[in-house]
Coordinates of C-alpha atoms and ligand atoms in Angstrom, one line a residue:
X1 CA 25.5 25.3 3.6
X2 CA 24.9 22.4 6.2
X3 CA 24.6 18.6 4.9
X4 CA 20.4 18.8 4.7
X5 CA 20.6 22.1 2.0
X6 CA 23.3 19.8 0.7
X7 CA 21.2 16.9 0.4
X8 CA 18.0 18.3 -0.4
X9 CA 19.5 20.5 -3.1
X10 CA 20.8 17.5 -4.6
X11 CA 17.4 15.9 -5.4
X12 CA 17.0 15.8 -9.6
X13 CA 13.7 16.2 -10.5
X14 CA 14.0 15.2 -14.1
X15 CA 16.0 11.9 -13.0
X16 CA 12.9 11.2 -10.8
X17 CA 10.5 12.2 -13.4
X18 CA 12.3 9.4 -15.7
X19 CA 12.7 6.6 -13.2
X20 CA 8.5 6.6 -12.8
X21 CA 8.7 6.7 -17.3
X22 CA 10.8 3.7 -16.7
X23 CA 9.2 1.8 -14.4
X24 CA 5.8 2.5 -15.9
X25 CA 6.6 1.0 -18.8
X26 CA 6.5 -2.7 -16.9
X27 CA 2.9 -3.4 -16.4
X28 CA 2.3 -0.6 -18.6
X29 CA -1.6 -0.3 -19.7
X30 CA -3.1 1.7 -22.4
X31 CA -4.4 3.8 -20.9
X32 CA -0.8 5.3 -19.5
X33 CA -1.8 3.1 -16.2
X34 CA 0.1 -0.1 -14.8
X35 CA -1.1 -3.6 -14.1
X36 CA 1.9 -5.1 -12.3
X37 CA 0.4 -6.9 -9.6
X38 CA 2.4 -8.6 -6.6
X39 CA 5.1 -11.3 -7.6
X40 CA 3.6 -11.4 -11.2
X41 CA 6.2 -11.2 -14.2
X42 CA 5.5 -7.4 -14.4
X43 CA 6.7 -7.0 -10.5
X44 CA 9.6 -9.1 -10.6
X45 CA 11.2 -7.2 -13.9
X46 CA 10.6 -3.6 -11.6
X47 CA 12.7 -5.2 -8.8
X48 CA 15.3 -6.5 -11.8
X49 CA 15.2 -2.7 -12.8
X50 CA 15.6 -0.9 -9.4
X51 CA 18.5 -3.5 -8.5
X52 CA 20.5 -2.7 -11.5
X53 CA 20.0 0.8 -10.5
X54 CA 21.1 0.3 -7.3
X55 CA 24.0 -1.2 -8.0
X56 CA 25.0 0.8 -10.7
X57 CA 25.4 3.3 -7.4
X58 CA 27.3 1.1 -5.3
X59 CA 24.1 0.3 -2.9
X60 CA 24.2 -3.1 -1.5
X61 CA 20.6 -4.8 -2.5
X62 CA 18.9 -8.1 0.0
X63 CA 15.9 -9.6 0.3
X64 CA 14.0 -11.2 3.1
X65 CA 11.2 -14.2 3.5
X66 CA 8.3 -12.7 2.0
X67 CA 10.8 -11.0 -0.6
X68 CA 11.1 -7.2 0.6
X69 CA 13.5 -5.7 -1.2
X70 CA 15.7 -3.1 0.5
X71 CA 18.6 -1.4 -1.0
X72 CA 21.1 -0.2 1.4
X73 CA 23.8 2.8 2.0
X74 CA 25.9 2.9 4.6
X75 CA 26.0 5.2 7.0
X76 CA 29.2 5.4 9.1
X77 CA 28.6 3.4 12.0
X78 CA 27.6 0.3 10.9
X79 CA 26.2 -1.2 14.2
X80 CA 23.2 2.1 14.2
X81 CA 20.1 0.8 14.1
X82 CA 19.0 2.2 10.2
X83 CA 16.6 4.7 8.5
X84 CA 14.0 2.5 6.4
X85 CA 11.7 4.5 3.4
X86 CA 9.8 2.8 1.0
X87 CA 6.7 1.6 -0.4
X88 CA 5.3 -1.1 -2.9
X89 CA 5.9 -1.6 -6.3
X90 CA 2.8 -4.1 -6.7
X91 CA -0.3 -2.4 -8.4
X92 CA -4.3 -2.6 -8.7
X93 CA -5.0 -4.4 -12.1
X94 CA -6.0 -0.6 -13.2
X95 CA -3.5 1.1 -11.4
X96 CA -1.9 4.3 -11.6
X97 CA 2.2 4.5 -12.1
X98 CA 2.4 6.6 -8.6
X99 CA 0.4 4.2 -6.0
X100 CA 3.6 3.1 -4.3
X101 CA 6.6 3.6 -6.9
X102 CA 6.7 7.0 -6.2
X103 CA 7.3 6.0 -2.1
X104 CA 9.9 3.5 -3.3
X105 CA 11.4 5.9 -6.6
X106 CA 11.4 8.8 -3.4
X107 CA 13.3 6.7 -1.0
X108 CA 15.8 5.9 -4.0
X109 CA 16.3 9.4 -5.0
X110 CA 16.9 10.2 -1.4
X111 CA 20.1 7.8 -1.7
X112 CA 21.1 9.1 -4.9
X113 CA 21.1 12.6 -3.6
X114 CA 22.9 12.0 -0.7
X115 CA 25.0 10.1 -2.8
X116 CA 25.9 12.9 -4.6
X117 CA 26.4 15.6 -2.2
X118 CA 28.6 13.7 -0.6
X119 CA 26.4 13.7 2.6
X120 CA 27.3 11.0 5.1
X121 CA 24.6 10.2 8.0
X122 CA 25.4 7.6 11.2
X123 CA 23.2 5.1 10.4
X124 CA 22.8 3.2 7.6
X125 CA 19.2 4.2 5.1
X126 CA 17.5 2.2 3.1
X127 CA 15.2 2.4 0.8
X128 CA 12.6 -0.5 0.5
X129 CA 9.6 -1.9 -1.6
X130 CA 7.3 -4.2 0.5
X131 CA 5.8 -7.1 -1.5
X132 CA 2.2 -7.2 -2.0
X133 CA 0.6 -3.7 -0.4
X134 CA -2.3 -4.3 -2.6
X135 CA -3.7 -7.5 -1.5
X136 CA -5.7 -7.7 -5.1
X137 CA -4.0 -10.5 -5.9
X138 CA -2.8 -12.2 -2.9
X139 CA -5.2 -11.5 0.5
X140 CA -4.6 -9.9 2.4
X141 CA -2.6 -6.6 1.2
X142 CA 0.4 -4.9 3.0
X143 CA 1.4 -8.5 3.7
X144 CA 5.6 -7.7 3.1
X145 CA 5.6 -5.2 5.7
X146 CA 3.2 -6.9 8.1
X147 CA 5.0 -9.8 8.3
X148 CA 8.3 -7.9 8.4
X149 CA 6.8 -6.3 11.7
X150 CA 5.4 -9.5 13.1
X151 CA 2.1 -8.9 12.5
X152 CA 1.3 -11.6 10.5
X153 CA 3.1 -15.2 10.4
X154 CA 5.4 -15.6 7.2
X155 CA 4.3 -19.5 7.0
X156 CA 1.0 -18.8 6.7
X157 CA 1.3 -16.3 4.4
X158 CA 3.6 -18.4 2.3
X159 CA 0.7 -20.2 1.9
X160 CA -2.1 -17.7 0.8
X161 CA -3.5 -18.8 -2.5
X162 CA -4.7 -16.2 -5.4
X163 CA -7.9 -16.1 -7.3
X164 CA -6.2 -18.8 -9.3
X165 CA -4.9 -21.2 -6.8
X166 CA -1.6 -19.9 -7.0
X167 CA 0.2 -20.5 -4.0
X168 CA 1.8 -17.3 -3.1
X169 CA 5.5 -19.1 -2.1
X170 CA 5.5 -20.5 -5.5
X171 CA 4.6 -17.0 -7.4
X172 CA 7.7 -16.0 -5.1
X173 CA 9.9 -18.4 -5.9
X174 CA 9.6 -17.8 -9.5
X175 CA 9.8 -13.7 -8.3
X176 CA 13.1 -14.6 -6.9
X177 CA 14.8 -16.7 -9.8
X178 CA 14.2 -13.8 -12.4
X179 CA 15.2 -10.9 -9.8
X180 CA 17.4 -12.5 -7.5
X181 CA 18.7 -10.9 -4.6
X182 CA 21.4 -12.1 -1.3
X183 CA 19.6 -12.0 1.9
X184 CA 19.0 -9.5 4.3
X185 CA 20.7 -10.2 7.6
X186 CA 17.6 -11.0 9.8
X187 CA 16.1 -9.2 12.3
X188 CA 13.6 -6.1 12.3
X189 CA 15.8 -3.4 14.6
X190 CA 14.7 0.1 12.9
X191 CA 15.5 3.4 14.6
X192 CA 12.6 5.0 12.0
X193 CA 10.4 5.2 9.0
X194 CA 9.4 7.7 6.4
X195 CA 6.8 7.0 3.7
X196 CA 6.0 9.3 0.8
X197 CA 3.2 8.5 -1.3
X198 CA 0.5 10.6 -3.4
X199 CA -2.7 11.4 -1.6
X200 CA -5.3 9.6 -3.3
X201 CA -7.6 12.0 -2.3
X202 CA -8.9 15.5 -3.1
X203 CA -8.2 17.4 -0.1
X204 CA -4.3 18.5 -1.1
X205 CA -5.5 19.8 -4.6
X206 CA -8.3 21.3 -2.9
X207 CA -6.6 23.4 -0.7
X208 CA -3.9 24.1 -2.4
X209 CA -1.0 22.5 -0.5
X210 CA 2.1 20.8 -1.4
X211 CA 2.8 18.8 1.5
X212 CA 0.6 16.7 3.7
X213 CA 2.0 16.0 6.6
X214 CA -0.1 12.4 7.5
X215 CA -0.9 12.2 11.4
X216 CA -2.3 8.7 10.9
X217 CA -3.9 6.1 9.1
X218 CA -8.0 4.9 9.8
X219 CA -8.7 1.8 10.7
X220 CA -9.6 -1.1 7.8
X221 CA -11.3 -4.4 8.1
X222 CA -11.9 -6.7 4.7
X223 CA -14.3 -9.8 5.2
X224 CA -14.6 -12.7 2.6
X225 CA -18.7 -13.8 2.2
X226 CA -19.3 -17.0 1.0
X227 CA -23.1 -17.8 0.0
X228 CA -23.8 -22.1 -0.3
X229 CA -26.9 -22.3 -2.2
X230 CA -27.6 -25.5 -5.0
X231 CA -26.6 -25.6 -8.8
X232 CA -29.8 -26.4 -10.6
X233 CA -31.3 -26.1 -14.5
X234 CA -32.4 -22.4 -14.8
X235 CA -35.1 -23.9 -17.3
X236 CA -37.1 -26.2 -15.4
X237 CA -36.3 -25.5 -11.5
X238 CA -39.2 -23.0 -10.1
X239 CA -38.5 -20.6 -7.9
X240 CA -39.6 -22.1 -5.1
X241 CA -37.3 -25.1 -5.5
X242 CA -33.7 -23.2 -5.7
X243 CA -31.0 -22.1 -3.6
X244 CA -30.1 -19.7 -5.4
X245 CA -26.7 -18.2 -3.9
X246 CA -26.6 -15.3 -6.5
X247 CA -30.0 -13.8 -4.9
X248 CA -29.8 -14.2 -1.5
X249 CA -25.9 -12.6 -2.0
X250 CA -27.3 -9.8 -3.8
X251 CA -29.9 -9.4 -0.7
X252 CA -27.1 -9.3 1.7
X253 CA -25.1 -7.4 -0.1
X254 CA -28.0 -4.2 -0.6
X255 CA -28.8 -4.8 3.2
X256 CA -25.1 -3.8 3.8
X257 CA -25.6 -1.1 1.9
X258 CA -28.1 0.0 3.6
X259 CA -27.1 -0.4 6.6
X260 CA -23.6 1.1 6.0
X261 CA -24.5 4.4 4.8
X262 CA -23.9 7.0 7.7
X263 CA -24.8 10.9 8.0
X264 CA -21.4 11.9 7.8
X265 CA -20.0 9.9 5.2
X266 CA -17.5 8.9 6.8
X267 CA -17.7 4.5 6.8
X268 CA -16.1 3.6 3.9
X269 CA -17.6 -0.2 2.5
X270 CA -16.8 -1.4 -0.7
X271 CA -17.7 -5.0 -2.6
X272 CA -15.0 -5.3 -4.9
X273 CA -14.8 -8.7 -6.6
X274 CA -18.0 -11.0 -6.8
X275 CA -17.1 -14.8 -7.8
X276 CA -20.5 -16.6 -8.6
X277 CA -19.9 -20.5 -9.8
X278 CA -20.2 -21.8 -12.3
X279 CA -21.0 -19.2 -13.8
X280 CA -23.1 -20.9 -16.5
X281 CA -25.9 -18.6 -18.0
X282 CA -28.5 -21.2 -17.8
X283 CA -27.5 -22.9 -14.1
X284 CA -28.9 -21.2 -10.7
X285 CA -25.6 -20.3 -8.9
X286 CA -24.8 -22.9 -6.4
X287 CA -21.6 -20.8 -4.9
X288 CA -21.2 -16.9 -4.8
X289 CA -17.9 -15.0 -2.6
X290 CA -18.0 -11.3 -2.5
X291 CA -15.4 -9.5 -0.5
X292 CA -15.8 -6.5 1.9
X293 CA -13.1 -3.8 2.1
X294 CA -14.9 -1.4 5.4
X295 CA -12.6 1.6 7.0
X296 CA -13.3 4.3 9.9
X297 CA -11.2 6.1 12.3
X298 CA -12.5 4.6 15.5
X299 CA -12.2 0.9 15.9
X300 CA -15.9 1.1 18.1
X301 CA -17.8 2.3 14.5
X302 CA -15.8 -0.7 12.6
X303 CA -16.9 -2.7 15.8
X304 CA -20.6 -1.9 15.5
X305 CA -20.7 -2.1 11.9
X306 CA -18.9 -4.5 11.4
X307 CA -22.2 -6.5 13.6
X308 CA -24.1 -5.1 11.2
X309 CA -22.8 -6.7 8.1
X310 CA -22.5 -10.2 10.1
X311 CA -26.5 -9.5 11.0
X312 CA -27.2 -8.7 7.2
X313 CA -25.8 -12.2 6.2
X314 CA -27.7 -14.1 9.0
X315 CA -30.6 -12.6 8.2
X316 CA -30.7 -12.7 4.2
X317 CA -28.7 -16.5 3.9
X318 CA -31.9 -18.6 3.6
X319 CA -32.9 -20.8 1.9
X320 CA -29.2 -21.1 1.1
X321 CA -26.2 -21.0 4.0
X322 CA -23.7 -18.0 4.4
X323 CA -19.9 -17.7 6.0
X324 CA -18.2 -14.3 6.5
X325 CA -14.5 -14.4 7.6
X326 CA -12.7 -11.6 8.9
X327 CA -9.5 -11.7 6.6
X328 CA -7.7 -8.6 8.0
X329 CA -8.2 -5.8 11.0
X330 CA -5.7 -3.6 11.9
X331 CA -6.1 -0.6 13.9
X332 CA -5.8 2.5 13.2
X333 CA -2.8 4.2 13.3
X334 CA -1.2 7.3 14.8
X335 CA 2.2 8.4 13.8
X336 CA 5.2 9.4 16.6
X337 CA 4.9 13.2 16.8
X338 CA 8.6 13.5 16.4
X339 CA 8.6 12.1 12.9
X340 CA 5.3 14.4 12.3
X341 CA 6.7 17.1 13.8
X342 CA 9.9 16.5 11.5
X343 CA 8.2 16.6 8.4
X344 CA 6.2 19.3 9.1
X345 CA 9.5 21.3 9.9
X346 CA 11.4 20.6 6.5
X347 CA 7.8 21.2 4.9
X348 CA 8.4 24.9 6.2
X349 CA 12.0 25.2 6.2
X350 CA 11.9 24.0 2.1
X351 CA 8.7 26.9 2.3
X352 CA 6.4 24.3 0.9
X353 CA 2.5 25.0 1.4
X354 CA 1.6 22.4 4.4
X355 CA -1.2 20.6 6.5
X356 CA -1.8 18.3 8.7
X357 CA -4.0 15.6 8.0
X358 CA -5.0 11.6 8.2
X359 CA -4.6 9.1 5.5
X360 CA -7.6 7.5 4.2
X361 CA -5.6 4.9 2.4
X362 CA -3.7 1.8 3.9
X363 CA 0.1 1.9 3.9
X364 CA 2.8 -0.2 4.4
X365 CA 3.4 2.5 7.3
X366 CA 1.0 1.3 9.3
X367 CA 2.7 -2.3 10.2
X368 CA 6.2 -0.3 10.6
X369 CA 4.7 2.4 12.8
X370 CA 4.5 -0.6 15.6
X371 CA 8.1 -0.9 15.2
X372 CA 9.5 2.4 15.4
X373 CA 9.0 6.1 14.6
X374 CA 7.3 6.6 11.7
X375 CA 5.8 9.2 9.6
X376 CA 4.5 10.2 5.9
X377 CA 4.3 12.7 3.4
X378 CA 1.8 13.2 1.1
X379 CA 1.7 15.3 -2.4
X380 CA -1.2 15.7 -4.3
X381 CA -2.5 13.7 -7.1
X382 CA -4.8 15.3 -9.9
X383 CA -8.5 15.5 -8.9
X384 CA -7.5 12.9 -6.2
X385 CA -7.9 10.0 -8.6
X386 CA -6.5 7.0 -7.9
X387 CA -6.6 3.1 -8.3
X388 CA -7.8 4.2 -11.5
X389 CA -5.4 4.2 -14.7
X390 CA -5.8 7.9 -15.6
X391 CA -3.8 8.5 -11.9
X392 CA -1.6 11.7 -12.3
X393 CA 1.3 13.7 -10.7
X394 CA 3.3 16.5 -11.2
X395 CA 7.0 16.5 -11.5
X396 CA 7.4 19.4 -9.4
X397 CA 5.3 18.1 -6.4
X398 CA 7.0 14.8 -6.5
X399 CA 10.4 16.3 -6.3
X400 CA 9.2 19.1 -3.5
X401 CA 7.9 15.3 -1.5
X402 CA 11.3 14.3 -2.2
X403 CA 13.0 16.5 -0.6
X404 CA 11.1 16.9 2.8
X405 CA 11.6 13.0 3.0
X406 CA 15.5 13.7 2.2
X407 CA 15.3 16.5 5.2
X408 CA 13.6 14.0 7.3
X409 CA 15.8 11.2 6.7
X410 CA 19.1 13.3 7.3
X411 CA 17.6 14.2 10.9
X412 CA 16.2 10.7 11.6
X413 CA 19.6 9.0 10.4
X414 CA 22.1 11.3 12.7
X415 CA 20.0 11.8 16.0
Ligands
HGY1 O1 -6.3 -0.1 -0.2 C1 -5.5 0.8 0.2 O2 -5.8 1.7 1.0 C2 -4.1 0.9 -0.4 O3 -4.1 1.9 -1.5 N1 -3.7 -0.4 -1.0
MN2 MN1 -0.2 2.6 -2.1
MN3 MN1 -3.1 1.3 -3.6

């Protein structure tokens, strides 16, 4: 038997299975969901937990600037360029317990399992969780793995402020003194990536597939409107007299609508969080933010609609005035056909049901892809649910994931 059966014979379903019990339970919501949002309390007791795990296994833990946390196993030539697979361990405030830990509780397993076989690979793999993929907390999201590729600047984002005014270096800072970690020697030098993650979607479950082998990821913008208008007595000012910022947002906000729906339903614009100030019953809103989360596959439809929404808040401001800010584009992504082409091999060669197909969700994957090889996996999540407490799995399709990312990791790390 050759060191991938090896490997990918050694993945434990059950001990996988327990490690998402585990870690559920920080954050855990009624509801059998998690709200363990980036650098909060609930975040830094899951890196806690995954660091005594790892060294309970001899892995050598570190962190970096924006506190990634990668755990490490050697491989046996120290100077190879390594194997990185992760995910995030930061939630939605109604997330599921799979968005992300499974990616990061994957990559883990994958070390264990070598671990056990006794498999040795050249390079060095590591298994990582990027901070703050969501972005609900902190803007913008995939931030850890983003500024690890030197997308975004790590001052800057050091900086980023939360719906509270907390600065995000401070949230860190107290991240780090419950869950501390040595540093990662600097430097970004990967020789490739694998991420495995739940669908979110329907179309695995659909078609009855194990295994999505993820060619790419669309394209995202989010935007940040802020509406000006004039705080004023809701009793005595007529409506003449008022700025009111809460109507002429709403007016914006259906013109988007409007304006956004497409034949093929395939734009996808969401409003998600509304802040109107004060937020008084009886006083016309003087201040109202809304943000804008908009994603296609071709960055000429995120071009022209994204003209579009700037035209809906020119035209619908008055009498008040209206900002929107362009908080985050990246491009869509295509994966490195070797990595694709890898996962789709073990897929077969572990005869696991397969396709090919694009990711609809953001992933850390989509920084790292501009840094090296990298590819995903997919499994399917029940009706496709997700960022939604009720988010479900099968133990049996997130071992199956598990061990087309060992298969691919074992290829990756001796080529
Ligand atoms: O928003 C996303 O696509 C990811 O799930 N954070
Ligand atoms: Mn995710
Ligand atoms: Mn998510």
């Amino acid at each position: 038997m050759d060191s991938v059966d090896l490997a990918t014979r050694a993945v434990r379903e059950d001990r996988l299975w327990q490690r998402h019990a585990d870690m559920a339970k920080l954050g855990g919501t009624p509801k059998g969901g998690v709200n363990r949002q980036a650098l909060s309390a609930e975040d830094a007791a899951a890196r806690s937990l995954l660091m005594s795990w790892a060294k309970s296994r001899g892995f050598a833990v570190s962190t970096d600037g924006i506190g990634n946390l990668f755990v490490r196993r050697a491989g046996t030539d120290p100077n190879a360029r390594p194997i990185l697979s992760g995910s995030h361990m930061d939630s939605q405030p109604t997330g599921g317990r799979f968005d992300g830990m499974y990616g990061v509780l994957a990559a883990f397993e994958a070390l264990e399992a070598l671990e056990d076989a006794g498999v040795r690979t050249k390079r060095p793999v590591e298994a990582v969780a990027w901070t703050n993929e969501e972005g609900s907390r902190f803007q913008p999201g995939a931030m850890g793995s983003a500024v690890f590729a030197g997308q975004y600047d790590l001052q800057t984002m050091l900086e980023a402020k939360d719906w509270d005014g907390v600065m995000l270096k401070d949230a860190l800072a107290r991240t780090l003194e419950a869950a501390p970690a040595p540093a990662r020697d600097p430097g970004n030098a990967l020789d490739g990536y694998v991420e495995v993650h739940i669908e979110q979607g329907p179309r695995l479950e659909d078609a009855r597939k194990t295994i999505g082998v993820v060619t790419g990821i669309q394209g995202s913008r989010r935007f940040i409107v802020t509406v000006l208008g004039e705080e004023a007595h809701a009793g005595t000012t007529p409506r003449a007299a008022r700025k009111d910022a809460f109507a002429s947002a709403v007016a914006m906000a259906a013109a988007m609508q409007a304006a956004t729906r497409d034949a093929e339903d395939t734009l996808r614009f969401t409003i998600g969080r509304v802040e109107v100030y004060p937020g008084s019953p009886n006083t016309v809103p003087g201040r109202v933010t809304f943000t804008i989360d908009m994603r296609h596959p071709e960055t000429a439809a995120l071009e022209r609609y994204e003209a579009t929404l700037r035209d809906a808040v020119a035209r619908h401001a008055a009498p008040c005035a209206a900002t929107i800010e362009r908080v985050t584009d990246v491009a869509p992504t295509v994966f490195h056909k070797d990595v694709v082409d890898m996962v789709r091999d073990a897929a077969r060669r572990l005869e696991l049901s397969n396709m090919d197909m694009p990711s609809g969700a953001g992933h850390d994957a989509m920084h790292i892809a501009r840094l090296c090889p990298t590819g995903m996996v997919f499994v399917p999540c029940e009706r496709g649910i997700s960022h939604n407490e009720i988010e479900n799995a099968t133990p049996q399709d997130l071992a199956a994931g598990t061990r087309v990312l060992v298969e691919t990791l074992v290829r990756l790390a001796n080529r």
